[in-house]
Short mmCIF file of C-alpha atoms in Angstrom, two decimals:
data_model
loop_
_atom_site.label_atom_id
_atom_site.label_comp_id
_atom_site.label_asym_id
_atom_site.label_seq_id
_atom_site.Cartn_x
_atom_site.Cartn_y
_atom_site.Cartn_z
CA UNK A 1 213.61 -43.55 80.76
CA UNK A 2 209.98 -43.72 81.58
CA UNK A 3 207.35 -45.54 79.10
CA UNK A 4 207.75 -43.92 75.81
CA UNK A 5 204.89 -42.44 74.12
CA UNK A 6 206.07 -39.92 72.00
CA UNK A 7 209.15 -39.22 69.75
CA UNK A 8 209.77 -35.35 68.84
CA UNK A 9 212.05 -34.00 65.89
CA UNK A 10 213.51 -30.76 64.19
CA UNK A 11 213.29 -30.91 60.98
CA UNK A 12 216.11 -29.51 59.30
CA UNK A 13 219.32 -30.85 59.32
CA UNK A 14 217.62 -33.29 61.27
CA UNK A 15 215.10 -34.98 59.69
CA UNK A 16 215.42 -33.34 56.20
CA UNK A 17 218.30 -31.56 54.65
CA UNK A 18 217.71 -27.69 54.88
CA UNK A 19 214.13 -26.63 53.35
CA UNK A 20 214.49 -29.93 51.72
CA UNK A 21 211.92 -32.74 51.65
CA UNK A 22 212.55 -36.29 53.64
CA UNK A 23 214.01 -39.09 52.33
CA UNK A 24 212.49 -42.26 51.47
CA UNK A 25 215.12 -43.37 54.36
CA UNK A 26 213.04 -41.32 57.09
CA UNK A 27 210.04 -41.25 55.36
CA UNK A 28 209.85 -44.97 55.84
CA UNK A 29 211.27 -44.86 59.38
CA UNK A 30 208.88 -42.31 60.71
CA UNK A 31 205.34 -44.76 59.39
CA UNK A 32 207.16 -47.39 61.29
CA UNK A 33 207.52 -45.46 64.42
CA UNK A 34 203.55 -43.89 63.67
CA UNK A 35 202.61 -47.62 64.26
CA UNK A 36 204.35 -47.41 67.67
CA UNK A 37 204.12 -44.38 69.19
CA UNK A 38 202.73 -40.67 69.02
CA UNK A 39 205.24 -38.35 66.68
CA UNK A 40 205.51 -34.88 66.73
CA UNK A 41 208.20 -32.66 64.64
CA UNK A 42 208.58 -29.00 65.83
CA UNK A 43 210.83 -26.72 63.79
CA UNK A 44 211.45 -23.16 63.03
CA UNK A 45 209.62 -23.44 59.37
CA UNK A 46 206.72 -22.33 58.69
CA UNK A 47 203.48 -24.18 57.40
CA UNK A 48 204.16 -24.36 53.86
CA UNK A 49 207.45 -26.21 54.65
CA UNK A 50 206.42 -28.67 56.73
CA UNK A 51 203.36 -29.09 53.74
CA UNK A 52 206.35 -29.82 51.11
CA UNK A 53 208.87 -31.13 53.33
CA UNK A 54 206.77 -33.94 55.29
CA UNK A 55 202.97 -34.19 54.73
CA UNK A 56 203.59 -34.37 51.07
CA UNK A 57 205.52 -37.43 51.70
CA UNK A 58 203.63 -38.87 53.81
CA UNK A 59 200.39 -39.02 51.98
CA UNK A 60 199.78 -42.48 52.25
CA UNK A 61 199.59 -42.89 56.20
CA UNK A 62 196.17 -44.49 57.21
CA UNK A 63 193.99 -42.81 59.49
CA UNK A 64 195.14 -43.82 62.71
CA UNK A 65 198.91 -42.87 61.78
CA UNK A 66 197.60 -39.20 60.78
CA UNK A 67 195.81 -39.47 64.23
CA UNK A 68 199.13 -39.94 65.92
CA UNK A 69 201.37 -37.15 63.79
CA UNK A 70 201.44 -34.05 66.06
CA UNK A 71 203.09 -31.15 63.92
CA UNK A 72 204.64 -27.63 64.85
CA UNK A 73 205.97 -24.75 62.85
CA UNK A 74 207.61 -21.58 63.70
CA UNK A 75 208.94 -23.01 66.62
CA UNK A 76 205.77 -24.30 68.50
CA UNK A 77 203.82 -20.76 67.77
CA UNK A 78 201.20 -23.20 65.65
CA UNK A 79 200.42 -26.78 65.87
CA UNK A 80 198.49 -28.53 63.48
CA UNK A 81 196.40 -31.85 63.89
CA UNK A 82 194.87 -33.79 61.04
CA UNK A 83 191.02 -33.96 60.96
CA UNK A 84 190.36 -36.77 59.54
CA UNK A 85 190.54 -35.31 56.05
CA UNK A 86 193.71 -32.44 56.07
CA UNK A 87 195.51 -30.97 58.79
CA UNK A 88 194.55 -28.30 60.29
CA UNK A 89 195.31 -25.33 62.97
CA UNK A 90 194.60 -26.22 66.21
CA UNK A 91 196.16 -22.97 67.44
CA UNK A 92 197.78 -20.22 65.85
CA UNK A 93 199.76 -17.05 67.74
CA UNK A 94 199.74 -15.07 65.00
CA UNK A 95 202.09 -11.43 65.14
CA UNK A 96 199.89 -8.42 64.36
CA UNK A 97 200.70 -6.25 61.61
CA UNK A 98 202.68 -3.45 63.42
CA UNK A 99 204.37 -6.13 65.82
CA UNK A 100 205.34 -7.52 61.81
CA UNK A 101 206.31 -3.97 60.70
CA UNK A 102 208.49 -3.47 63.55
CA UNK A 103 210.48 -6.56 63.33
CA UNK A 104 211.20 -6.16 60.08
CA UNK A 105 212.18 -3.22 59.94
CA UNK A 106 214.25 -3.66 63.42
CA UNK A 107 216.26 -6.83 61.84
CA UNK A 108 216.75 -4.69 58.55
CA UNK A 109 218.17 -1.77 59.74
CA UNK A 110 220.05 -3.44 62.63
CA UNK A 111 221.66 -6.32 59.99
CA UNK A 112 222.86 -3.08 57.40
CA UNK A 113 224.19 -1.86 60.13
CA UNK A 114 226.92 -4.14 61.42
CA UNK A 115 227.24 -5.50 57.89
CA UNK A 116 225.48 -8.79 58.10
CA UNK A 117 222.98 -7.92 55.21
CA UNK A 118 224.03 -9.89 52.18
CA UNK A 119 223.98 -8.05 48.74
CA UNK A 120 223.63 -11.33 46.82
CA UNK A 121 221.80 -13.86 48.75
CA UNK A 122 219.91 -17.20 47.67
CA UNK A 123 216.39 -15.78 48.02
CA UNK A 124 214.80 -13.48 50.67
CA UNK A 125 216.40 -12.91 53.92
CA UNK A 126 213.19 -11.61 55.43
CA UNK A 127 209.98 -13.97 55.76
CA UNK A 128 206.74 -13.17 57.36
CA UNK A 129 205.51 -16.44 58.99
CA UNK A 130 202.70 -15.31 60.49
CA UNK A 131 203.43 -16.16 63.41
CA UNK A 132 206.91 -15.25 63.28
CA UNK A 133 209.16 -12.75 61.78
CA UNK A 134 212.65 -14.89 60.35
CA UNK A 135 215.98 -13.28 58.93
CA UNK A 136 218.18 -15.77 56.93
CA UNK A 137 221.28 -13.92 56.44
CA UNK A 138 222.30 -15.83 53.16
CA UNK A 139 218.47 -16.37 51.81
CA UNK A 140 216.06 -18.69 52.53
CA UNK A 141 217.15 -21.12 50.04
CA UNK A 142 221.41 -20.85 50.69
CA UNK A 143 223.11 -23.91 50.69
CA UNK A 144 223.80 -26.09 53.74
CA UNK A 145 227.96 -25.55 53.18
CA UNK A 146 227.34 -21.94 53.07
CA UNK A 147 225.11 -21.36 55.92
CA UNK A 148 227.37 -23.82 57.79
CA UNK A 149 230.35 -21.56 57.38
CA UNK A 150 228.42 -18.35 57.98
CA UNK A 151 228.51 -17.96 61.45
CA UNK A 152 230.34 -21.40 63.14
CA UNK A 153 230.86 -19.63 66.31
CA UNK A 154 227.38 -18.10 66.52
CA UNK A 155 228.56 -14.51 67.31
CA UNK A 156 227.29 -12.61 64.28
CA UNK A 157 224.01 -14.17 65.64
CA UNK A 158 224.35 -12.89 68.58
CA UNK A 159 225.54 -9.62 67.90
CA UNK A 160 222.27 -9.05 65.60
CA UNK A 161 219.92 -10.83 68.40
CA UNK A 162 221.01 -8.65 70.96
CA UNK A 163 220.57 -5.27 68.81
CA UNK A 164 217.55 -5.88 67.80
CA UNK A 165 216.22 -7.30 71.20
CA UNK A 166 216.09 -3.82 72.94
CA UNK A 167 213.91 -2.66 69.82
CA UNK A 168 211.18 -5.21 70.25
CA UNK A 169 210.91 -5.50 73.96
CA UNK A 170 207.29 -7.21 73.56
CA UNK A 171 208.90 -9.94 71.54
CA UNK A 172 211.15 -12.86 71.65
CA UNK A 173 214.41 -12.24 70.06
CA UNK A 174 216.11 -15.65 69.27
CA UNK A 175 219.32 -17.21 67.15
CA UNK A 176 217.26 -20.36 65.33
CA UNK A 177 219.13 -22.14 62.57
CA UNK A 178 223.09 -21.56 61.07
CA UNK A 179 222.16 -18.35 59.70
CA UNK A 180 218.86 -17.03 60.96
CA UNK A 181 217.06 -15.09 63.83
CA UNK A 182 213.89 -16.07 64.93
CA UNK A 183 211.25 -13.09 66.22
CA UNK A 184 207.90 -14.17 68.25
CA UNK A 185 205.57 -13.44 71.07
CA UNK A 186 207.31 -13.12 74.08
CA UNK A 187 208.05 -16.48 76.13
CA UNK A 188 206.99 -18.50 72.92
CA UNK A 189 210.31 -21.50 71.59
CA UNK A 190 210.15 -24.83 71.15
CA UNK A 191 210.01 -25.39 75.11
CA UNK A 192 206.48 -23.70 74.76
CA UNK A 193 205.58 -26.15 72.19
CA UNK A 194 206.61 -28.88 73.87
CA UNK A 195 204.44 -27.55 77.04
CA UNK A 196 201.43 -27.22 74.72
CA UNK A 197 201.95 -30.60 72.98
CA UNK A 198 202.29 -32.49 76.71
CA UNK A 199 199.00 -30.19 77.96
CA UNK A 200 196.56 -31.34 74.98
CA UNK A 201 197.78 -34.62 73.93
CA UNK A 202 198.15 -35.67 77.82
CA UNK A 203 201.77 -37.10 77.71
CA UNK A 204 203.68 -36.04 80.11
CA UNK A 205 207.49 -34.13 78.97
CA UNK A 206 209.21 -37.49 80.86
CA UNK A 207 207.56 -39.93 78.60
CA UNK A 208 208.98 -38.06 75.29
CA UNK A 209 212.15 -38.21 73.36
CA UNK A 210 213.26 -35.35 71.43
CA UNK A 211 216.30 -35.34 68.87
CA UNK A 212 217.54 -31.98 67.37
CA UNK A 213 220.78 -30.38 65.62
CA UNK A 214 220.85 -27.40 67.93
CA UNK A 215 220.92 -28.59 71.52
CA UNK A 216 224.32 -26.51 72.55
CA UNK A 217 223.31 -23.95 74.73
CA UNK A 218 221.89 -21.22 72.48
CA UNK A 219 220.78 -23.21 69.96
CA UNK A 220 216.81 -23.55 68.88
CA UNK A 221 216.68 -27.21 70.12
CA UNK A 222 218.27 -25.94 73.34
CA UNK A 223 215.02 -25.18 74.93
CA UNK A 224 213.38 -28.25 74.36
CA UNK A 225 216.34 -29.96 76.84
CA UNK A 226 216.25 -27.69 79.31
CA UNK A 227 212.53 -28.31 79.87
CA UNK A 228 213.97 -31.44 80.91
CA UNK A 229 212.70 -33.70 77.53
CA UNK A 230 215.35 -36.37 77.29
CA UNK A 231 217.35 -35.68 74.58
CA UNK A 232 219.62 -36.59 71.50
CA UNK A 233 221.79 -34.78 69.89
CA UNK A 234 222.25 -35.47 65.55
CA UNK A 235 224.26 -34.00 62.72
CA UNK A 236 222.43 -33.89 59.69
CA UNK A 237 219.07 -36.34 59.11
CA UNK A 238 221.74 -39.84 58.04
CA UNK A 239 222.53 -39.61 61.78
CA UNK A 240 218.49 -38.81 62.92
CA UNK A 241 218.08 -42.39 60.39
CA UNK A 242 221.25 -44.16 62.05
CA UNK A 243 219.70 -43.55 65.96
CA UNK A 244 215.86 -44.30 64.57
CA UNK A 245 216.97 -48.04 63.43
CA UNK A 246 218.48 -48.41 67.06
CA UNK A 247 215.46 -47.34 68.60
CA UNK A 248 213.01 -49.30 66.19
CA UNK A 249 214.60 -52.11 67.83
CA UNK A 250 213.69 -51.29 71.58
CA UNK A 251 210.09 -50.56 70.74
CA UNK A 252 207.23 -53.34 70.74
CA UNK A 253 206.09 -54.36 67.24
CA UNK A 254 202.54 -53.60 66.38
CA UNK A 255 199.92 -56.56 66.47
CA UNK A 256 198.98 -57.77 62.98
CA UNK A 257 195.84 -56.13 62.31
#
C-alpha cells in the first residue's frame, strides 16, 4: 500500500450500530487516528444522522482534528467540512421537487405492488434527504435482526430496484443498506464521493483505505472498491474497532505538542 493519508468509513453497521450513535470504543479510536491521518466517513444517511450519530460525539476534537474530518451523507451527494466554528456544506446535489415527487411515488406504487410495503413498520419507509429519495422497507428505525433477515439474499431489493429504475430514467436507482433503496442523480454513489473527496482534498484514491459492510458486489460499499480504494471488509462496528487497534499500531505516533 502506498503512504496512507486518509482512512474512509460507512457508518452503519460499521462504525455505529444502525441509526445508532458511536461508541465510546470508536469514538476514542477515530480522535486517535484524527491525530494521524485525514478521516472521512461516507454513508447512505442523511445530515441529521451523521449530526447525532458522530459530530455529537465528537464535540471535543480540537481544531486541527475538525480540520482533518471529511464527512459525506447520502452516499457522497453532500460533503460537509468544518469551518472553524460548525460544519458546513461544501456541496450539495440536491433532487428537485418533481425529480422528489416522482421517486416517491415510483418506489410507493412499485413496493405495493409486489408486496414489499410493510403495513406495520418501525417508522417511515419513505425519507426525503434532499439529496436523495430512501425506502426502508421495515422503517427507518427497524431493528438490526429484522432488517438482517429481511432480504439475506438481496432479491426483493432487486426486484424493487429494477421496477422502479425504468420509471426514473434520469436517476440512479440503487440497493443501499439490508432493507433500503437508494434514489439520486444519475452517476452519483459512494465511488463519486470518493472521486470528489480525492479531487478537493488532493489525496490521491491509492493513498486511502476504506472499510465498509457492503463490499459484495451489489452492495453500497461496492463502489467504493471498484474505484480501486483498497479495501476492508467488517461485520458490524466491534469488527471496524478490532481492525482500527491493528492499524493504530502501523501508523506513526504524533509528536508531543
Amino acid at each position: 500500500m502506498n503512504t496512507l493519508r486518509l482512512v474512509a468509513f460507512d457508518l452503519d453497521d460499521t462504525l455505529a450500530p444502525s441509526k445508532g450513535q458511536i461508541d465510546d470504543r470508536i469514538a476514542d479510536l477515530l480522535r486517535s487516528l484524527l491525530q494521524r491521518v485525514e478521516v472521512a466517513i461516507i454513508s447512505g444517511g442523511n445530515e441529521d444522522q451523521f449530526r447525532s450519530q458522530v459530530i455529537a460525539r465528537l464535540d471535543d476534537l480540537d481544531a486541527a482534528a475538525h480540520q482533518r474530518l471529511h464527512l459525506l451523507p447520502t452516499c457522497g451527494t453532500r460533503y460537509l467540512r468544518h469551518d472553524g466554528t460548525a460544519y458546513t456544506a461544501v456541496y450539495a446535489h440536491d433532487l428537485s421537487e418533481a425529480e422528489k415527487t416522482s421517486a416517491l411515488t415510483a418506489l410507493r406504487e412499485e413496493a405495493e405492488r409486489l408486496g414489499l410495503w410493510e403495513a406495520t413498520p418501525w417508522g417511515e419507509i419513505l425519507e426525503d434527504r434532499g439529496s436523495q429519495i430512501t425506502f426502508s422497507a421495515l422503517g427507518q428505525q427497524a431493528p438490526r435482526d429484522a432488517k438482517h433477515t429481511w432480504d439475506p439474499a438481496g432479491t426483493k431489493r432487486a426486484a424493487l430496484r429494477d421496477a422502479v429504475a425504468p420509471r426514473l430514467p434520469g436517476l440512479e436507482v440503487r440497493s443501499g443498506g439490508s432493507t433500503s433503496i437508494d434514489i439520486t442523480r444519475a452517476g452519483i454513489d459512494k465511488a463519486y464521493g470518493m472521486q470528489k473527496l480525492a479531487e478537493l482534498t488532493g489525496i490521491a484514491l491509492t493513498d486511502m483505505l476504506f472499510y465498509g459492510d457492503r463490499l459484495d458486489k451489489g452492495g453500497n460499499d461496492y463502489p467504493v472498491l471498484a474505484l480501486g480504494v483498497r479495501s476492508i471488509a467488517v461485520d458490524g462496528w466491534e469488527h471496524t474497532a478490532d481492525e482500527l487497534d491493528a492499524l493504530l499500531q502501523t501508523l506513526p505516533v504524533p509528536a508531543a505538542r
